[in-house]
mmCIF file of C-alpha atoms and ligand atoms in Angstrom:
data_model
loop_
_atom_site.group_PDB
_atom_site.id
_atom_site.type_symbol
_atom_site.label_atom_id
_atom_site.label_comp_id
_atom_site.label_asym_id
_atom_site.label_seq_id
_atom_site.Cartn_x
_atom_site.Cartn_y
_atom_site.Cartn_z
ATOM 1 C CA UNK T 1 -0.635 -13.361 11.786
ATOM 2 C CA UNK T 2 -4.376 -13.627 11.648
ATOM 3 C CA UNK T 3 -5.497 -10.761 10.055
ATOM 4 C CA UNK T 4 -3.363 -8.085 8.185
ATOM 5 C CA UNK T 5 -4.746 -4.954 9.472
ATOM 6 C CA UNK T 6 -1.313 -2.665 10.117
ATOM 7 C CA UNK T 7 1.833 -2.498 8.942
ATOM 8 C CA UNK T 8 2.836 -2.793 12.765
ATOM 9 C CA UNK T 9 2.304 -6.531 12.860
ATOM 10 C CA UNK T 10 5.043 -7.002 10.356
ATOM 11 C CA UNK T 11 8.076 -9.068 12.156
ATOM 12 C CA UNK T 12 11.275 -8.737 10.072
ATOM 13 C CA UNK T 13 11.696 -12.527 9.131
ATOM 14 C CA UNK T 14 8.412 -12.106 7.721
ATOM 15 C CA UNK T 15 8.721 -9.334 5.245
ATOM 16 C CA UNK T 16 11.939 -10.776 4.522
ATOM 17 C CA UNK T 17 9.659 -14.560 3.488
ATOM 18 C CA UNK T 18 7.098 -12.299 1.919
ATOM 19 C CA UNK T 19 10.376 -10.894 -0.340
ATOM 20 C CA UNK T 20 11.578 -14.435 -0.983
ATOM 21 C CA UNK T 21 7.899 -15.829 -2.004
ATOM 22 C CA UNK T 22 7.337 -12.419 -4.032
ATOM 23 C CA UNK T 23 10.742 -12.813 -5.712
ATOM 24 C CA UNK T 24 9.673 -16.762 -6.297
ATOM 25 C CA UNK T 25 6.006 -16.206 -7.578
ATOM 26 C CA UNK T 26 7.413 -13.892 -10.400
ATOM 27 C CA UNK T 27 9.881 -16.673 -11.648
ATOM 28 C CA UNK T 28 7.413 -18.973 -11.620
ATOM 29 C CA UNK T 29 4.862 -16.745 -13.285
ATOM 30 C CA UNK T 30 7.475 -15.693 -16.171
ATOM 31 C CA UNK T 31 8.601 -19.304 -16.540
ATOM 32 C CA UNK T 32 5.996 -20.973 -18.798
ATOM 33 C CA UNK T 33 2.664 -21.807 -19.357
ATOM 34 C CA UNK T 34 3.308 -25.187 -17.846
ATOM 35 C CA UNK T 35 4.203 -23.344 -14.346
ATOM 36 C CA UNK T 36 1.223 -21.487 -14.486
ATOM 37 C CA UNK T 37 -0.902 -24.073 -15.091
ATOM 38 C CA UNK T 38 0.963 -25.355 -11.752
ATOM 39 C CA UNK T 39 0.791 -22.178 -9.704
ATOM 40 C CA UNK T 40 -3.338 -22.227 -10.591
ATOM 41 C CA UNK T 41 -3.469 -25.507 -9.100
ATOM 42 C CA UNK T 42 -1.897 -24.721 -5.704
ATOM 43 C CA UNK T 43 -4.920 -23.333 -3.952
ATOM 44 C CA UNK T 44 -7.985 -24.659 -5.870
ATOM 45 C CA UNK T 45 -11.238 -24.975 -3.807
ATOM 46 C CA UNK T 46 -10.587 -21.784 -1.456
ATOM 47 C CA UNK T 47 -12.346 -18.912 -2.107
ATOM 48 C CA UNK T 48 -11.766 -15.584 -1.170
ATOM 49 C CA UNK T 49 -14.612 -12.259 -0.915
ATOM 50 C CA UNK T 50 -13.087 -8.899 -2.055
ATOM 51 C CA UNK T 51 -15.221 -6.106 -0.777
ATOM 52 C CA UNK T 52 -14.370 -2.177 -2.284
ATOM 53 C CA UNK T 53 -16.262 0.416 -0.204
ATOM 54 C CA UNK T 54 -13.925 2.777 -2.102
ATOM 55 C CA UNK T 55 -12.238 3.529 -5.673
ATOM 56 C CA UNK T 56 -9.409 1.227 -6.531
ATOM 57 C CA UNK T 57 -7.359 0.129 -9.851
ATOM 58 C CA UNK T 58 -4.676 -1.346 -8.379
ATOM 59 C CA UNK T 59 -4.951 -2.950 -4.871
ATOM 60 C CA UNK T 60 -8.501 -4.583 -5.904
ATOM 61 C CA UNK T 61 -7.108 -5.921 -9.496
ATOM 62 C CA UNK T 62 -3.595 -6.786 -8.383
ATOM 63 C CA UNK T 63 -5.404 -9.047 -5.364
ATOM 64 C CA UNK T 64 -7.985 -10.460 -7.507
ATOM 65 C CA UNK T 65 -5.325 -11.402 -10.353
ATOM 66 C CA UNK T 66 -2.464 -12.740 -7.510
ATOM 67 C CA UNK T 67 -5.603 -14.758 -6.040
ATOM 68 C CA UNK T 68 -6.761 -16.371 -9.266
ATOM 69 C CA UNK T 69 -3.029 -17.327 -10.643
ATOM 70 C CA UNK T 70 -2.959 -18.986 -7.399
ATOM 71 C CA UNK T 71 -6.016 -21.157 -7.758
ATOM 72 C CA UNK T 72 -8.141 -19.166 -5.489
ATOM 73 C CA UNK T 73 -11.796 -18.290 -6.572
ATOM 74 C CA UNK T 74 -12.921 -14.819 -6.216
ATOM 75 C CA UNK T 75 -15.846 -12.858 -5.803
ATOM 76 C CA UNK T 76 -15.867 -9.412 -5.354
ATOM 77 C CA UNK T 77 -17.790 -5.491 -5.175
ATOM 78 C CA UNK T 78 -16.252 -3.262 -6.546
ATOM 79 C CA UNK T 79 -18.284 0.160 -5.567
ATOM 80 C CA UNK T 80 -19.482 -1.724 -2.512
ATOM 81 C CA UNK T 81 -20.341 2.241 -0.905
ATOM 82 C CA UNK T 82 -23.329 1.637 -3.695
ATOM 83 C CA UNK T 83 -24.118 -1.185 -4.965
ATOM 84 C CA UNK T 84 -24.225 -3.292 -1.441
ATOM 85 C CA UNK T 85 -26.599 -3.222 1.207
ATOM 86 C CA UNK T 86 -24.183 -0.337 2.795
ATOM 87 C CA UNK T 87 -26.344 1.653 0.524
ATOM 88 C CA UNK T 88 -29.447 0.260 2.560
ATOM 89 C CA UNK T 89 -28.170 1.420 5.933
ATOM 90 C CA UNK T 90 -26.548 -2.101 6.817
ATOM 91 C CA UNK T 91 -23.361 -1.913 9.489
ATOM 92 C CA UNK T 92 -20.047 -3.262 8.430
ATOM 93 C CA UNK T 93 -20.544 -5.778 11.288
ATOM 94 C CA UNK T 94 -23.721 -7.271 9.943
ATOM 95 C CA UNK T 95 -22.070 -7.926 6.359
ATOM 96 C CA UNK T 96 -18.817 -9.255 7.783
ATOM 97 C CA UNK T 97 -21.075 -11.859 9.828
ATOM 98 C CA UNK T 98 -22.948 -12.853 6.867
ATOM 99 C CA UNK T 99 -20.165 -13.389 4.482
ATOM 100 C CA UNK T 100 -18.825 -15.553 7.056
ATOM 101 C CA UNK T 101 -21.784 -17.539 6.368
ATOM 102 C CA UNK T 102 -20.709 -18.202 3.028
ATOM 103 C CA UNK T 103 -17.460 -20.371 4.558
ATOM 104 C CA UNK T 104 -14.995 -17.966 2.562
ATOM 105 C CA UNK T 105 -11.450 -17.684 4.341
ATOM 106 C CA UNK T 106 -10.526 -14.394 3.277
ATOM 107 C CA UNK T 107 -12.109 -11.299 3.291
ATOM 108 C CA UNK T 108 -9.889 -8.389 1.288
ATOM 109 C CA UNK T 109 -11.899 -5.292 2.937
ATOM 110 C CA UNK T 110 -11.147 -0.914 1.255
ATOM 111 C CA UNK T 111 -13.695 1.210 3.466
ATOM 112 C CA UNK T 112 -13.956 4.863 3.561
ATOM 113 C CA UNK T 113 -13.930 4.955 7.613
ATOM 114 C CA UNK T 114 -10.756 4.787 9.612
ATOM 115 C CA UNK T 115 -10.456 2.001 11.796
ATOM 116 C CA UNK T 116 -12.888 0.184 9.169
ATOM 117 C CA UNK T 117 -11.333 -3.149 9.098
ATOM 118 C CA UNK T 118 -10.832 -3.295 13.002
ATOM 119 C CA UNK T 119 -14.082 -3.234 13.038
ATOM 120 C CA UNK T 120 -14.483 -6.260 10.735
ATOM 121 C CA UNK T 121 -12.019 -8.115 12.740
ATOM 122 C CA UNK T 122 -14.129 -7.713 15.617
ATOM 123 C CA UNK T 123 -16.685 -9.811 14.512
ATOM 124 C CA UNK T 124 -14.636 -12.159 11.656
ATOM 125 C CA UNK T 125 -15.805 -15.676 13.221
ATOM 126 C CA UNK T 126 -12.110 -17.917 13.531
ATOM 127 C CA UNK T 127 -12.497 -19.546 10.000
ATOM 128 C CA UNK T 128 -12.236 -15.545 7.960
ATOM 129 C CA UNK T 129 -8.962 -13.997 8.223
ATOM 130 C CA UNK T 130 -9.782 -9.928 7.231
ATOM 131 C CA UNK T 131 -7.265 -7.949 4.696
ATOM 132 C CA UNK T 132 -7.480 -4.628 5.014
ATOM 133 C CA UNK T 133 -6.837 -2.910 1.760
ATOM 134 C CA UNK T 134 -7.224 0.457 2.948
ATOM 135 C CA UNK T 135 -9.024 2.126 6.020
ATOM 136 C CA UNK T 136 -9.884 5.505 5.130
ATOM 137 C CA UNK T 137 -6.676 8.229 6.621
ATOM 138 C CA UNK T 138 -5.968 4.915 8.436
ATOM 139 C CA UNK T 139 -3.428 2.288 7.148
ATOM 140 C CA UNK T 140 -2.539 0.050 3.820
ATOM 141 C CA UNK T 141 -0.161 -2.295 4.944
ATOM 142 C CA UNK T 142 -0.284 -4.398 2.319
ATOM 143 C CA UNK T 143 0.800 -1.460 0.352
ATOM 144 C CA UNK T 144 3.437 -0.747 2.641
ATOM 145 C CA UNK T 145 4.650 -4.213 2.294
ATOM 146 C CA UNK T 146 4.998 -3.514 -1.581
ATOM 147 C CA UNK T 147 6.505 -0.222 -1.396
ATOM 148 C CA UNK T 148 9.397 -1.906 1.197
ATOM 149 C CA UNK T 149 9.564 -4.673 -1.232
ATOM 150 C CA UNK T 150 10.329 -1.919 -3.921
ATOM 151 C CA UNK T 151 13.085 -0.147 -2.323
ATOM 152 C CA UNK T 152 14.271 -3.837 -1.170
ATOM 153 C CA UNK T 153 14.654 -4.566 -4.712
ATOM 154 C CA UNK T 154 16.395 -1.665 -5.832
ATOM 155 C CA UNK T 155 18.621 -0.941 -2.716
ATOM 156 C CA UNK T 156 19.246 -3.969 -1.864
ATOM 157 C CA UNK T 157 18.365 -2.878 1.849
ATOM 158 C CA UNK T 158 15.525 -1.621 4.658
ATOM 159 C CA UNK T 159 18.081 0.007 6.910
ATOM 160 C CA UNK T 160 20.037 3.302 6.363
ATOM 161 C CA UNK T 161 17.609 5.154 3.525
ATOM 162 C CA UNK T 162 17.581 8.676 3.540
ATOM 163 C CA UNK T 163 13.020 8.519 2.671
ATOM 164 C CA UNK T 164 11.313 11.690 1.295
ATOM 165 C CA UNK T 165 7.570 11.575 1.896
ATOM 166 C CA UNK T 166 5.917 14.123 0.206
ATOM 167 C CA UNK T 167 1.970 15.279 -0.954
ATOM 168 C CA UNK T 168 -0.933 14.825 1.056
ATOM 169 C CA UNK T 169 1.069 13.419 4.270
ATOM 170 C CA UNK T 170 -1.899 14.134 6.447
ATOM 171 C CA UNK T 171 -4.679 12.451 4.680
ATOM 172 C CA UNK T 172 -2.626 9.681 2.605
ATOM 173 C CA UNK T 173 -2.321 6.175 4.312
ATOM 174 C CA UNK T 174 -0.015 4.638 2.538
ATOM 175 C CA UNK T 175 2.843 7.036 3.417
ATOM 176 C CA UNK T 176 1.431 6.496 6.874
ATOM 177 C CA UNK T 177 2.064 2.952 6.690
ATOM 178 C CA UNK T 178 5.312 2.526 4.837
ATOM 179 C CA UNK T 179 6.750 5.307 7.835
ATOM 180 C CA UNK T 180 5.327 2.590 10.652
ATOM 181 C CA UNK T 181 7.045 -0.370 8.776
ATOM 182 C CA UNK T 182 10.516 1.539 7.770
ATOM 183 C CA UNK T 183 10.985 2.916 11.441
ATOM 184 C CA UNK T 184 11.582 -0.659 12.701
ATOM 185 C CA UNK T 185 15.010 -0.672 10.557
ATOM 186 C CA UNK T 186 18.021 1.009 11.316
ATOM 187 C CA UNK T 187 19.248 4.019 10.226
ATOM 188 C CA UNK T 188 16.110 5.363 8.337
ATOM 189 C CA UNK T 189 15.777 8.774 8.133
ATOM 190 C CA UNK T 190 12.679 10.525 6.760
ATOM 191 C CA UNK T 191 11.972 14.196 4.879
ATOM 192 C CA UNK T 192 8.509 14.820 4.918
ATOM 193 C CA UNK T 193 7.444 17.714 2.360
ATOM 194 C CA UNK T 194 4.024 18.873 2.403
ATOM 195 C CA UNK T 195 1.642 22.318 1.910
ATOM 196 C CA UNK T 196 0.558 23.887 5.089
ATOM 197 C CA UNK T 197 -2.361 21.701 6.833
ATOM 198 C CA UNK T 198 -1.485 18.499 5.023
ATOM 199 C CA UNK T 199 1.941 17.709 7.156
ATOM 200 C CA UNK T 200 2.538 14.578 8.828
ATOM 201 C CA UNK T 201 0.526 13.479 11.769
ATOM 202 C CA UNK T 202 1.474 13.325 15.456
ATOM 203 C CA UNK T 203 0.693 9.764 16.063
ATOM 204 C CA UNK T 204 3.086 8.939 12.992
ATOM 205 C CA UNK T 205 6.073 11.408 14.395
ATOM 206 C CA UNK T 206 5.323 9.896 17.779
ATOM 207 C CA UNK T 207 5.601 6.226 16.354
ATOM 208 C CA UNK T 208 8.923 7.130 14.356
ATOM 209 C CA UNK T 209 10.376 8.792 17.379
ATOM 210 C CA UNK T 210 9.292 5.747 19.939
ATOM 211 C CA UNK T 211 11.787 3.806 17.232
ATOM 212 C CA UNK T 212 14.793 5.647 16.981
ATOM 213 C CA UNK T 213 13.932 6.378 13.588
ATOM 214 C CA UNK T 214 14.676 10.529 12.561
ATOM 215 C CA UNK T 215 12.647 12.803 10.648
ATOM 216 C CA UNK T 216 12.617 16.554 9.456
ATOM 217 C CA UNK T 217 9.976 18.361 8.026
ATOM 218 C CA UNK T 218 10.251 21.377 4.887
ATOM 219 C CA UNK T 219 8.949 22.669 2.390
ATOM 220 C CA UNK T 220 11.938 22.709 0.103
ATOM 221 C CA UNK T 221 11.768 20.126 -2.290
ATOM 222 C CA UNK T 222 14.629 20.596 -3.962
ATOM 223 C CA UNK T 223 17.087 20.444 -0.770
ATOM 224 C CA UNK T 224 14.576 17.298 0.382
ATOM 225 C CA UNK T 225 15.694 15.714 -2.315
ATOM 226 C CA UNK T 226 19.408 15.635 -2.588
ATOM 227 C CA UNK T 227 20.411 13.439 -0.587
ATOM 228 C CA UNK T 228 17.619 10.820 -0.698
ATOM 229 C CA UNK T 229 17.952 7.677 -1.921
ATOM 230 C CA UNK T 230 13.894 7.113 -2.432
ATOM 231 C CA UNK T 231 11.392 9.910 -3.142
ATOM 232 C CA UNK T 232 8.007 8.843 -2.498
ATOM 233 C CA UNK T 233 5.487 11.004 -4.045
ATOM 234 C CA UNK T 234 1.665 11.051 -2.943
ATOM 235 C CA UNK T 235 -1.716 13.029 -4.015
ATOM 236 C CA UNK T 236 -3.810 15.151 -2.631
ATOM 237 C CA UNK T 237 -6.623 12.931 -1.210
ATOM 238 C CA UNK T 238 -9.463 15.483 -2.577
ATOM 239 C CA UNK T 239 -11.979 13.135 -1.499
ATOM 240 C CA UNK T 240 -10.933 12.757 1.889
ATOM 241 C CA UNK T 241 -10.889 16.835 2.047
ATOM 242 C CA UNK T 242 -13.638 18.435 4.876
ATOM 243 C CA UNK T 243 -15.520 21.507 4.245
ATOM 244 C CA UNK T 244 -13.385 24.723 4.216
ATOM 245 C CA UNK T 245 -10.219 22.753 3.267
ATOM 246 C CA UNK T 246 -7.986 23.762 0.334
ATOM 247 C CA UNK T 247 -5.010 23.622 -1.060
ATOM 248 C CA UNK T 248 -4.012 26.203 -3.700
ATOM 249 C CA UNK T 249 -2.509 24.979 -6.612
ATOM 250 C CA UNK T 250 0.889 27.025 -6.667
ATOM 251 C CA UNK T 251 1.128 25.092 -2.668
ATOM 252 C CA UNK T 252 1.309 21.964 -3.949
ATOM 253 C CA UNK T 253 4.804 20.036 -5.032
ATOM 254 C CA UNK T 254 5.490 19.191 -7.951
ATOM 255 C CA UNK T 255 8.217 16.385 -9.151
ATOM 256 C CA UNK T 256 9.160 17.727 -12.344
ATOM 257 C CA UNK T 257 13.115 17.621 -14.797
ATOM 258 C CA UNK T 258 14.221 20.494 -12.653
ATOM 259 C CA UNK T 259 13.432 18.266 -9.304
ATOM 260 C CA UNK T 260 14.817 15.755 -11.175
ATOM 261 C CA UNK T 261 18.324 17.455 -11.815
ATOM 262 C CA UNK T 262 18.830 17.772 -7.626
ATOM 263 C CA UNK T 263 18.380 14.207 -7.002
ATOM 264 C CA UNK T 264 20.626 11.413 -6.485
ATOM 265 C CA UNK T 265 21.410 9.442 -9.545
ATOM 266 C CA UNK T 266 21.216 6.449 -8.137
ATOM 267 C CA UNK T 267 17.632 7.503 -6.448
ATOM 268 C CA UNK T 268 14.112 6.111 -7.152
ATOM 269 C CA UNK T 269 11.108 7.908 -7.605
ATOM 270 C CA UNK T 270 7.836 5.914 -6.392
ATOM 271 C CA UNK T 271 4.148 6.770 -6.133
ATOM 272 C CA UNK T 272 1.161 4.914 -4.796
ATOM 273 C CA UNK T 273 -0.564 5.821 -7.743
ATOM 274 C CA UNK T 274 -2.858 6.901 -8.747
ATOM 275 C CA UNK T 275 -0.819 10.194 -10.328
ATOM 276 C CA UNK T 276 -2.639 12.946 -10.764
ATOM 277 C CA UNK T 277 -0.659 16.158 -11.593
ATOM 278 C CA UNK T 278 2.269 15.782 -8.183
ATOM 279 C CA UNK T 279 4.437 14.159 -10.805
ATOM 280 C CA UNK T 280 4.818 15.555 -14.308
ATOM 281 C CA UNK T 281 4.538 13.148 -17.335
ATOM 282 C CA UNK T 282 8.295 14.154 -18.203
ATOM 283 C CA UNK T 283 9.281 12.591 -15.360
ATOM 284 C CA UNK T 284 7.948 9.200 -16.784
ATOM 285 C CA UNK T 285 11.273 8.452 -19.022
ATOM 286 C CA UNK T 286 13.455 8.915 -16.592
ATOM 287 C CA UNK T 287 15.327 5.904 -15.233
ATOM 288 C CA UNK T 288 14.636 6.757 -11.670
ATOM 289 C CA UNK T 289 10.935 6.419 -11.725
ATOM 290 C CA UNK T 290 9.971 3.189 -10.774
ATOM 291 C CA UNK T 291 6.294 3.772 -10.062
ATOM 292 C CA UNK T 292 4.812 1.525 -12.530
ATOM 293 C CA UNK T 293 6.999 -1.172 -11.528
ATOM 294 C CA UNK T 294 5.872 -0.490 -8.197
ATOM 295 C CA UNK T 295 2.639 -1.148 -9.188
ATOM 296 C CA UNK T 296 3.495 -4.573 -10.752
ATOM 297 C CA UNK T 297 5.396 -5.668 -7.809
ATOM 298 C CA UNK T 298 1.940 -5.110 -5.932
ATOM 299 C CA UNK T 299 0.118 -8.372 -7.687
ATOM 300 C CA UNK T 300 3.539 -10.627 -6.568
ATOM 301 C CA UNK T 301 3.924 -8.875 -3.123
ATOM 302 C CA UNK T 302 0.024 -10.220 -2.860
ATOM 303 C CA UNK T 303 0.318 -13.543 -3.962
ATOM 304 C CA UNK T 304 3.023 -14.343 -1.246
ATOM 305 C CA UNK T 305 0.409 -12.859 1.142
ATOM 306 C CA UNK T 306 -2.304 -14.840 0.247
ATOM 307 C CA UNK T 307 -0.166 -18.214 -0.616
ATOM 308 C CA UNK T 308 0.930 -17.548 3.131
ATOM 309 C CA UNK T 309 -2.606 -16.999 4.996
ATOM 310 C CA UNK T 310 -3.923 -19.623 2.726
ATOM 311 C CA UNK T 311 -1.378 -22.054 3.598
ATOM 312 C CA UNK T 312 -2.143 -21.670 7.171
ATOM 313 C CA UNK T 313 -5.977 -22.407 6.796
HETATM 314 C C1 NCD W 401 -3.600 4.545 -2.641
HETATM 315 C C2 NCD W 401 -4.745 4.402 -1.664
HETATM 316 O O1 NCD W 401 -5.824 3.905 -2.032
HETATM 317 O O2 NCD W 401 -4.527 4.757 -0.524
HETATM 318 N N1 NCD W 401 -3.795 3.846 -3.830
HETATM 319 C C3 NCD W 401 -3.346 2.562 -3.894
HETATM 320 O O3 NCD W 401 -3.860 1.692 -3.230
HETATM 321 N N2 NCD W 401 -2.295 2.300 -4.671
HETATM 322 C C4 NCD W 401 -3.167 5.945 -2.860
HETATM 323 C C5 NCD W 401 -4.171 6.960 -3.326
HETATM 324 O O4 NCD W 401 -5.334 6.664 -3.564
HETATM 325 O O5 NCD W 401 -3.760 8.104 -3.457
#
């Protein structure tokens, strides 16, 4: 892999090394200072450029901190839409070919536009490899490859889960990614529970049908639910909303204790985050809700990924 631009390049024996490495960067993190000290040796003298177009907490701290406990130095924008040239009217072409100047390998790319880090890709000279960390409705693979790692970890498998998707299906792209990467296992089924207008798209339905893999659409939650062994819960992307959409308030679903009493006890709840109101804070106790420690297994998930492109370079 070159560049990490959909969850569709992910081969199987590679998620499964990205697991291993993930699984293997935590020991070594949690081990001792000594280790650590190690680990920030392994990569010293590469650099990497992380460039936000968008809002992030997560994706843009979790790479930055996986990059520098690997050794990697790191400069970054964090409200790039503003505060680079973007601002000035300059194309993401022109500042992908000058930060290639700079003789960085890796460029960690969130943009606002769909199809954003294609784009960079296009013109990425050989020596840049181009992350992209979220492409407007588009894709987050690396995302994706967390949330699989996630249910790895807690069911032990990627085949045969019983998936509800639910929120903002139409304009959120990590539920869009993590379908693409879980319809290449067997025996996935997905529930997808959205308000009117915000359902699934085609081209995802398409992709999961072209793979065997089933899916059902409704809007009851509480049936979606019960038999699913991993309830993924997104926002509404408000900022991604055009003119004359809306969603009323009573549309949108809710994970709340009585959602919680029709699910599987051995389920997990998980969330991109950030949470806004689609799961309620009562929730947060409950031994099924691993969305924090989704987060956390975000910054390991990304140190295998860049301990693997920079070991290729
Ligand atoms: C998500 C995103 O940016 O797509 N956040 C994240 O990276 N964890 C989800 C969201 O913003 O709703």
């Amino acid at each position: 892999m070159k560049h990490f631009i959909s969850a569709e390049q992910l081969t199987h024996p590679q998620v499964e090394d990205f697991f291993i490495a993930a699984d293997e960067f935590r020991r070594l993190d949690h081990l001792s200072l000594q280790s650590r000290r190690e680990l920030a040796g392994r990569h010293i003298g590469r650099q990497l450029i992380s460039l936000f177009y968008e809002p992030s907490t997560r994706t843009r701290l979790s790479f930055e901190l996986a990059a520098t406990k690997i050794g990697v130095g790191v400069v970054s924008t964090e409200n790039a839409r503003e505060f680079s040239s973007a601002a000035k009217g300059e194309t993401i072409e022109d500042t992908v070919r000058n930060l290639a100047e700079y003789n960085a390998n890796i460029l960690i790319m969130r943009h606002h536009e769909t199809g954003a880090a294609e784009r960079a890709v296009a013109v990425a000279p050989d020596h840049m490899t181009i992350i992209n960390a979220g492409d407007g409705k588009g894709e987050h693979p690396t995302q994706a490859l967390l949330d699989a790692y996630t249910i790895y970890c807690h069911t032990g498998s990627l085949d045969s889960n019983t998936i509800v998707l639910g929120g903002d299906l139409r304009q959120g792209r990590t539920a869009r990614s993590l379908a693409k990467l879980l319809s290449t296992y067997d025996g996935n089924h997905f529930t997808f529970v959205s308000a009117p207008g915000f359902e699934m798209a085609d081209d995802i339905k398409h992709y999961l049908d072209e793979h065997t893999t089933t899916w059902t659409e409704t809007n009851d939650v509480h049936a979606a639910v019960h038999d699913a062994s991993v309830v993924y819960w997104t926002r509404l992307q408000k900022e991604r909303l055009g003119e004359g959409d809306s969603v009323k308030q009573d549309q949108q679903f809710v994970i709340d204790n009585s959602v919680l009493q029709s699910m599987r006890k051995d389920a997990i709840i998980m969330h991109p985050l950030p949470r806004v109101d689609e799961i309620a804070r009562e929730v947060d106790d409950d031994p099924r809700a691993h969305y924090f420690h989704q987060a956390g297994n975000g910054m390991y998930i990304r140190m295998a990924l860049l301990d693997y492109f920079f070991s290729a370079k």
